[in-house]
Amino acid sequence: MRNHGPLLAISFLLAIAGGGALLRGDAQGPAAVDPALLGNLAWRSIGPANTGGRIDDFAVARVPGRPDAIYVATASGGVFKSTNQGTSWTPVFDRVDAMMSIGDIAVAPSNPDIVWVGTGEANNRQSSSWGDGVYRSLDGGRTWKSSGLSDTRHIGRVVIHPANPDVVYVAAVGHLWGSNAERGVFKTADGGLTWKKVLYVDDNSGATDLVMDPQDPDTLFAATYQRQRKAWGFNGGGPGSGIYRTRDGGATWTKLANGLPTGDKGRIGLDVFRADSHIIYAVVEAAGRESGVYRSGDGGVSISWDRGQTWLFRDNLPVGQFYEISADMQDPYTICGGLQDNGHWCVPSATRSRSGIANRDGFNIGGGDGFYARLDPNDARTAIIESQDGRANRVNLATLERQPIAPLPPERLKRGERERWNWNTPIVMSSADPRVLYMGSNMVFRSPDRGVTWKAISPDLTARVDRDSLQMMGGPVAERALSRHDGQASFSTLTTIGESPIDPKLLYTGSDDGQVHVTRDGGQKWTNLTARLPVMARGSGPPAGTYVSSVLPSRHVASRVYATFDGHYNDDYHAYAYVSDDYGQTWRSIAAGLPATSVHRLREHPRHARLLFVGHERGIHFSIDEGTSWSSLNLNMPNVPVDDMLIHPRDNDLVVGTHGRSIWVLDNIASLEALTPDAIRAEAFLVPPAHARLLSIYNAQAWYGAGQYFAPNPDFGAAVEYYLRDGSKDEVRVTVSDARGNPVRSLKGGGRAGLNRVSWDLRLEPPLADGARDAPAAGGFGATAQGPLVLPGVYAVTITFPGAAGRQLKGELRVDGDPRVSFAEADRRTRQGALLNLYDLQKSLGAARAAAASATSQIDAMKRNGRSAGADAGSRLSLLQADINSEINRINSLSRAIEGYSGLPTTDQRRQLDWAFEDASKTVEALNRVLQSDVSTPTGPMTVPAKRQ
């Protein structure tokens, strides 16, 4: 089902009541929505899965006689487990209240059910997430318990004693974005109840690798690593990097230097030769010596069963790391976005296939590190994409031809100079005219013609910081520092541009060095708003220079603008979100109630200014009161980073691009629109139903293995949602009626406290009692008989639930035809008449089948009591039941065939309909003879309905 906005003809029959048991806080003041209220809402994970994503570690639990258990630790998407060699995967860390970045995973050699996870990847990228300690499972990943070391942030290795699973060593790299003491090598001897720091260098150097001698578990080798990253650069080495050995289980350590490079060292990898544990291998990054290449597995999971000769890529793990997303206006709409190291990919929000969304439905439109992918809402063939450092292209999505369109600076640069582009360069497609583009380096460029021509419309809008003057780990980053500013080509760059949907001349910008600017005349004059953020001056907000993650001009109030800041680049993990109602002259914080983590994006609902959404490093929150209070909206989605999100303007879907679990969709968020602070205190209300559509869905004849990835489509029917403040222990009924008031479907509704959801498949009641299946015919298969699809039109929805005098909620639901189908109304009604004839016939034959079954039971009872029925009555009934089943099957097949094509029934189909009535009349007549002559029945004779004309 696709949603096209709610109808407004809704009758709210219940008065607002006091209380508000499902609000947290004072009923008279701001209060967050209790997540228990949202229990019937669920996200759809739609992939794509063929993009891969960064994988940090593997572990295998091997037990003779049992399939291997393969664990996959992802950089920002949790842990997956397979017990069938990667044919299928189960996420086993999703429901843990933890960070989803995994640095390492290990299985106890002495007990395959004991699994340890160290959170926080040990990679040092600009995009690296972080962790919150170590977790242990005693049941093969079904449940987990936090086991400490929460401030390590990044863990490189977990090593478990081969005989005693309570003895565990952890190599903790420590904070990436700052200095801290909880780093080095830690040891527990009691299964994680207590820890002892057994190796420590300094607050800037942690342990990145750890290996144990397979012959002597008290002998271990540790690699330490001095490194730090900021928004402005990276230093990947120093005197704190080195190799250490212990021979007494960590009690004492010796630094090893003989034969190793002298001077500062960077990252070090270690391993022990299993055949001779005296041989240790080390990969060392050292100045002036190319002795190692360090890269993460951004391409996902591949498995080899022939010692690496061939590899099978497992394209069934949706672990894509999206940065930015956008959607077009096709039906169904397409979502495109950029991913870490895996280019730009697109995936449809739905397909017209019963199988769902497959990998083959996704497609690649760009390479490199993918970031922005802007889709033209007026031209589905045009996309603007950007790879790292401002490499923008216009792509023809029909031919996949592309043209570089990145603007050049106003003046030609001197030799050795370079323009300052952010790694994730902001691009805006104007909502007033999609041909107009804005792009930011350290200044704003505007193109009126999709990038054919550009004009700089601003001066430098950054603080113009000389990063050579900045301090990291106690000093400047030396010119010959290892991995100097790796991945960070520039600093003092724009990170976000916001164009007002109300006034296209109103623009805001934010930068990686904390600057916020505004122009109200299309770029002729710019005003620096940074000093206008008073919370910064008072010291209760982000420090000066904090990375601006988004600026968002309101689509409801011209003078309103939102700004979010991401402090983790300075090792600051507070949430920062602000709003201004006077073009940025004054600001107030709206971060109260958000989790203490980085904020990436803020979005307004297109129709309701009070409904806001924030994407952050632990998922997504929403507010029903303009940011005064916030509630989690993670629902069934794990606590993965939400880097970007959008509300589709037509379908009202909330779409999020996660950095670790690809794309998720929350279909039709009308229920969130309806959750006003006052409405939640009402006894009950009906959510305005969205339009439903009679879509033609294809059932492919295909054979798929368990290893093939399919994401679910949205419900193809109509969703009826309603709210019960106190819940109901008694039955709730949902009745759908046509324009004449005739009931067409009655459904059982849920009675949970909060939101309830019932899905109507847009069909009449099933023709056979209790949804009985057709009996298998000789050589064939039965199928559940369904009522015909209803005609397009407006239907009344009534929710009846127990209460004083029987409470009701009423509303209207419009059902439209498939927009792809041209079907004359007269022809549609003629076809419907044929389907209703078959439907009536099915119901009559169902009643006849039930009467025959009852008579058979009666005859069997008579035989058990020594009485006899008419001669051969039992055998005649048995033959008649077989005839009835066969006729029901034929009618069901004919009904599906007629309904499967949007057009008039064929001449032969009409003949088959006539035959069905003839056969049914003969069979029912024969049944009546048996019932009247041989069995005493309390009911009258069975009948066949007259055929509708």
Coordinates of N, CA and C in Angstrom, one line a residue, residues 144-256:
W144 N 22.9 -11.2 26.3 CA 24.2 -10.6 26.6 C 24.1 -9.8 27.9
K145 N 25.3 -9.7 28.5 CA 25.4 -8.9 29.7 C 26.6 -8.0 29.6
S146 N 26.4 -6.7 30.0 CA 27.5 -5.8 30.0 C 28.5 -6.2 31.1
S147 N 29.8 -6.1 30.7 CA 30.8 -6.6 31.6 C 31.9 -5.6 31.8
G148 N 31.6 -4.3 31.7 CA 32.5 -3.3 32.1 C 33.4 -2.7 31.0
L149 N 34.4 -1.9 31.4 CA 35.3 -1.2 30.5 C 34.6 -0.2 29.6
S150 N 33.5 0.4 30.1 CA 32.7 1.3 29.3 C 33.4 2.5 28.7
D151 N 34.5 3.0 29.4 CA 35.1 4.2 28.9 C 36.3 3.9 28.0
T152 N 36.5 2.6 27.6 CA 37.6 2.3 26.7 C 37.3 2.9 25.3
R153 N 36.0 2.9 24.9 CA 35.5 3.5 23.6 C 35.9 2.6 22.4
H154 N 37.1 2.1 22.3 CA 37.5 1.4 21.1 C 38.4 0.2 21.6
I155 N 38.0 -1.0 21.1 CA 38.6 -2.2 21.6 C 39.2 -3.0 20.3
G156 N 40.5 -3.3 20.4 CA 41.1 -3.9 19.3 C 41.1 -5.4 19.3
R157 N 41.1 -6.0 20.5 CA 41.2 -7.5 20.6 C 40.7 -8.0 21.9
V158 N 40.1 -9.2 21.9 CA 39.6 -9.9 23.1 C 40.2 -11.3 23.0
V159 N 41.0 -11.7 24.0 CA 41.6 -13.0 24.0 C 41.2 -13.8 25.2
I160 N 40.7 -15.0 25.0 CA 40.2 -15.9 26.1 C 41.1 -17.0 26.4
H161 N 41.3 -17.3 27.6 CA 42.2 -18.4 28.1 C 41.7 -19.7 27.5
P162 N 42.5 -20.6 27.0 CA 42.0 -21.8 26.3 C 41.3 -22.8 27.2
A163 N 41.6 -22.8 28.5 CA 41.0 -23.7 29.4 C 40.1 -23.1 30.4
N164 N 40.3 -21.9 30.8 CA 39.4 -21.2 31.8 C 38.7 -20.0 31.1
P165 N 37.4 -20.1 30.8 CA 36.8 -19.0 30.1 C 36.5 -17.8 30.9
D166 N 36.8 -17.9 32.2 CA 36.7 -16.7 33.1 C 37.9 -15.8 33.0
V167 N 39.0 -16.3 32.4 CA 40.2 -15.5 32.3 C 40.2 -14.9 30.9
V168 N 40.1 -13.6 30.8 CA 40.0 -12.9 29.5 C 40.9 -11.7 29.5
Y169 N 41.5 -11.4 28.4 CA 42.3 -10.2 28.2 C 41.7 -9.3 27.1
V170 N 41.8 -8.0 27.3 CA 41.2 -7.1 26.4 C 42.2 -6.1 26.0
A171 N 42.5 -5.9 24.7 CA 43.3 -4.8 24.2 C 42.5 -3.6 23.9
A172 N 42.5 -2.6 24.7 CA 41.7 -1.4 24.5 C 42.5 -0.3 23.9
V173 N 42.1 0.2 22.8 CA 42.8 1.3 22.1 C 42.6 2.7 22.8
G174 N 41.4 2.8 23.5 CA 41.0 4.0 24.1 C 40.4 5.0 23.2
H175 N 40.0 6.2 23.7 CA 39.3 7.2 22.9 C 40.1 7.5 21.7
L176 N 39.4 7.6 20.5 CA 40.0 8.1 19.3 C 40.1 9.6 19.2
W177 N 39.1 10.3 19.8 CA 39.0 11.7 19.6 C 39.6 12.5 20.8
G178 N 40.2 11.8 21.7 CA 40.8 12.5 22.8 C 41.6 11.6 23.7
S179 N 42.1 12.2 24.8 CA 43.0 11.4 25.7 C 42.1 10.9 26.8
N180 N 42.5 9.7 27.3 CA 41.8 9.1 28.5 C 42.7 8.0 29.1
A181 N 42.4 7.7 30.3 CA 43.2 6.7 31.0 C 42.8 5.3 30.9
E182 N 41.5 5.0 30.5 CA 41.0 3.6 30.4 C 41.4 3.1 29.1
R183 N 42.7 2.7 28.9 CA 43.2 2.1 27.7 C 44.4 1.3 28.1
G184 N 44.8 0.4 27.2 CA 45.9 -0.5 27.4 C 45.4 -1.9 27.4
V185 N 46.0 -2.8 28.2 CA 45.6 -4.2 28.3 C 45.0 -4.4 29.6
F186 N 43.8 -5.0 29.6 CA 43.0 -5.3 30.8 C 42.9 -6.8 31.0
K187 N 42.8 -7.3 32.2 CA 42.6 -8.7 32.5 C 41.5 -8.9 33.5
T188 N 40.7 -9.9 33.3 CA 39.7 -10.4 34.3 C 40.0 -11.9 34.6
A189 N 39.8 -12.2 35.8 CA 39.9 -13.7 36.2 C 38.6 -14.2 36.7
D190 N 37.5 -13.4 36.7 CA 36.2 -13.8 37.2 C 35.1 -13.5 36.2
G191 N 35.4 -13.7 34.9 CA 34.4 -13.5 33.9 C 33.8 -12.1 33.7
G192 N 34.6 -11.1 34.0 CA 34.2 -9.8 33.8 C 33.6 -9.0 35.0
L193 N 33.6 -9.7 36.1 CA 33.1 -9.0 37.3 C 34.0 -7.9 37.7
T194 N 35.3 -8.1 37.6 CA 36.3 -7.1 38.0 C 37.4 -7.2 36.9
W195 N 38.1 -6.0 36.7 CA 39.2 -5.9 35.7 C 40.4 -5.3 36.4
K196 N 41.5 -5.7 35.9 CA 42.8 -5.1 36.3 C 43.5 -4.6 35.0
K197 N 44.0 -3.3 35.1 CA 44.8 -2.8 34.0 C 46.2 -3.3 34.1
V198 N 46.6 -4.2 33.2 CA 47.9 -4.9 33.4 C 49.0 -4.3 32.5
L199 N 48.6 -3.5 31.5 CA 49.6 -2.8 30.7 C 49.1 -1.5 30.3
Y200 N 49.9 -0.5 30.6 CA 49.4 0.9 30.3 C 50.7 1.7 30.0
V201 N 50.6 2.5 28.9 CA 51.7 3.3 28.4 C 51.4 4.8 28.8
D202 N 50.4 5.4 28.3 CA 50.0 6.8 28.6 C 48.6 7.0 28.1
D203 N 48.1 8.2 28.4 CA 46.7 8.5 28.0 C 46.4 8.7 26.6
N204 N 47.5 8.7 25.8 CA 47.3 8.8 24.3 C 47.6 7.5 23.6
S205 N 48.1 6.5 24.3 CA 48.5 5.2 23.7 C 47.7 4.1 24.3
G206 N 47.0 3.3 23.4 CA 46.3 2.2 23.9 C 46.8 0.9 23.2
A207 N 46.2 -0.2 23.5 CA 46.6 -1.5 22.9 C 45.7 -1.8 21.7
T208 N 46.3 -2.1 20.6 CA 45.5 -2.3 19.4 C 45.5 -3.8 19.0
D209 N 46.4 -4.6 19.5 CA 46.4 -6.0 19.1 C 47.0 -6.8 20.3
L210 N 46.6 -8.1 20.4 CA 47.0 -9.0 21.5 C 46.9 -10.4 21.0
V211 N 48.1 -11.1 21.2 CA 48.1 -12.6 20.8 C 48.6 -13.4 21.9
M212 N 48.1 -14.6 22.0 CA 48.5 -15.5 23.1 C 49.3 -16.7 22.5
D213 N 50.4 -17.1 23.2 CA 51.1 -18.2 22.8 C 50.3 -19.5 22.9
P214 N 50.0 -20.2 21.8 CA 49.1 -21.4 21.9 C 49.7 -22.5 22.7
Q215 N 51.0 -22.5 23.0 CA 51.6 -23.5 23.9 C 51.7 -23.1 25.3
D216 N 51.6 -21.8 25.6 CA 51.7 -21.3 26.9 C 50.8 -20.1 27.1
P217 N 49.6 -20.3 27.7 CA 48.6 -19.2 27.8 C 49.0 -18.0 28.7
D218 N 50.1 -18.2 29.5 CA 50.6 -17.1 30.3 C 51.5 -16.1 29.5
T219 N 51.9 -16.6 28.3 CA 52.7 -15.7 27.4 C 51.9 -15.0 26.4
L220 N 51.9 -13.7 26.4 CA 51.1 -12.9 25.4 C 52.0 -11.8 24.9
F221 N 51.7 -11.4 23.7 CA 52.3 -10.3 23.0 C 51.3 -9.2 22.8
A222 N 51.6 -8.0 23.1 CA 50.7 -6.8 22.9 C 51.3 -5.8 22.0
A223 N 50.5 -5.2 21.1 CA 50.9 -4.1 20.3 C 50.2 -2.8 20.9
T224 N 51.0 -1.8 21.2 CA 50.4 -0.5 21.6 C 50.4 0.5 20.5
Y225 N 49.5 1.4 20.6 CA 49.4 2.3 19.4 C 49.0 3.7 19.9
Q226 N 49.9 4.7 19.6 CA 49.6 6.1 19.9 C 49.0 6.7 18.7
R227 N 47.8 7.3 18.9 CA 47.1 7.9 17.8 C 46.0 8.8 18.3
Q228 N 45.6 9.8 17.5 CA 44.4 10.6 17.9 C 43.9 11.3 16.6
R229 N 42.6 11.5 16.6 CA 42.0 12.2 15.5 C 41.1 13.4 16.0
K230 N 41.0 14.4 15.2 CA 40.1 15.5 15.5 C 39.4 15.9 14.2
A231 N 38.4 16.8 14.3 CA 37.7 17.2 13.1 C 38.7 17.8 12.1
W232 N 39.8 18.3 12.6 CA 40.8 19.0 11.7 C 41.9 18.2 11.2
G233 N 42.1 16.9 11.7 CA 43.2 16.1 11.3 C 43.5 14.9 12.1
F234 N 44.6 14.2 11.8 CA 44.9 13.0 12.4 C 46.4 12.8 12.6
N235 N 46.8 12.2 13.8 CA 48.2 11.9 14.0 C 48.2 10.4 14.4
G236 N 48.8 9.6 13.5 CA 48.7 8.1 13.6 C 50.0 7.5 14.1
G237 N 50.7 8.1 15.0 CA 51.9 7.4 15.5 C 52.6 8.3 16.6
G238 N 53.6 7.7 17.2 CA 54.4 8.3 18.2 C 55.2 7.4 19.0
P239 N 55.9 7.8 20.0 CA 56.7 6.9 20.9 C 55.9 5.9 21.7
G240 N 54.6 6.2 21.8 CA 53.8 5.2 22.6 C 53.5 3.9 21.9
S241 N 53.8 3.9 20.6 CA 53.5 2.6 19.8 C 54.7 1.7 20.0
G242 N 54.4 0.4 20.2 CA 55.4 -0.6 20.4 C 54.9 -2.0 20.6
I243 N 55.8 -2.9 20.9 CA 55.4 -4.3 21.2 C 55.9 -4.7 22.6
Y244 N 55.0 -5.4 23.3 CA 55.4 -5.8 24.7 C 55.1 -7.3 24.8
R245 N 55.8 -7.9 25.8 CA 55.6 -9.3 26.0 C 55.5 -9.6 27.5
T246 N 54.6 -10.5 27.9 CA 54.5 -11.0 29.2 C 54.6 -12.5 29.3
R247 N 55.3 -13.0 30.3 CA 55.4 -14.5 30.4 C 54.7 -15.0 31.7
D248 N 54.0 -14.0 32.4 CA 53.4 -14.4 33.6 C 51.9 -14.0 33.7
G249 N 51.3 -14.1 32.5 CA 49.8 -13.8 32.5 C 49.5 -12.3 32.7
G250 N 50.4 -11.4 32.4 CA 50.1 -10.0 32.5 C 50.7 -9.3 33.7
A251 N 51.3 -10.1 34.6 CA 51.8 -9.5 35.9 C 52.9 -8.5 35.5
T252 N 53.8 -8.9 34.6 CA 54.9 -8.0 34.2 C 55.0 -8.0 32.7
W253 N 55.5 -6.9 32.1 CA 55.7 -6.8 30.7 C 57.1 -6.3 30.3
T254 N 57.6 -6.7 29.2 CA 58.8 -6.3 28.7 C 58.6 -5.7 27.3
K255 N 59.1 -4.5 27.1 CA 59.0 -3.8 25.8 C 60.1 -4.4 24.9
L256 N 59.7 -4.9 23.7 CA 60.6 -5.5 22.7 C 61.0 -4.5 21.7

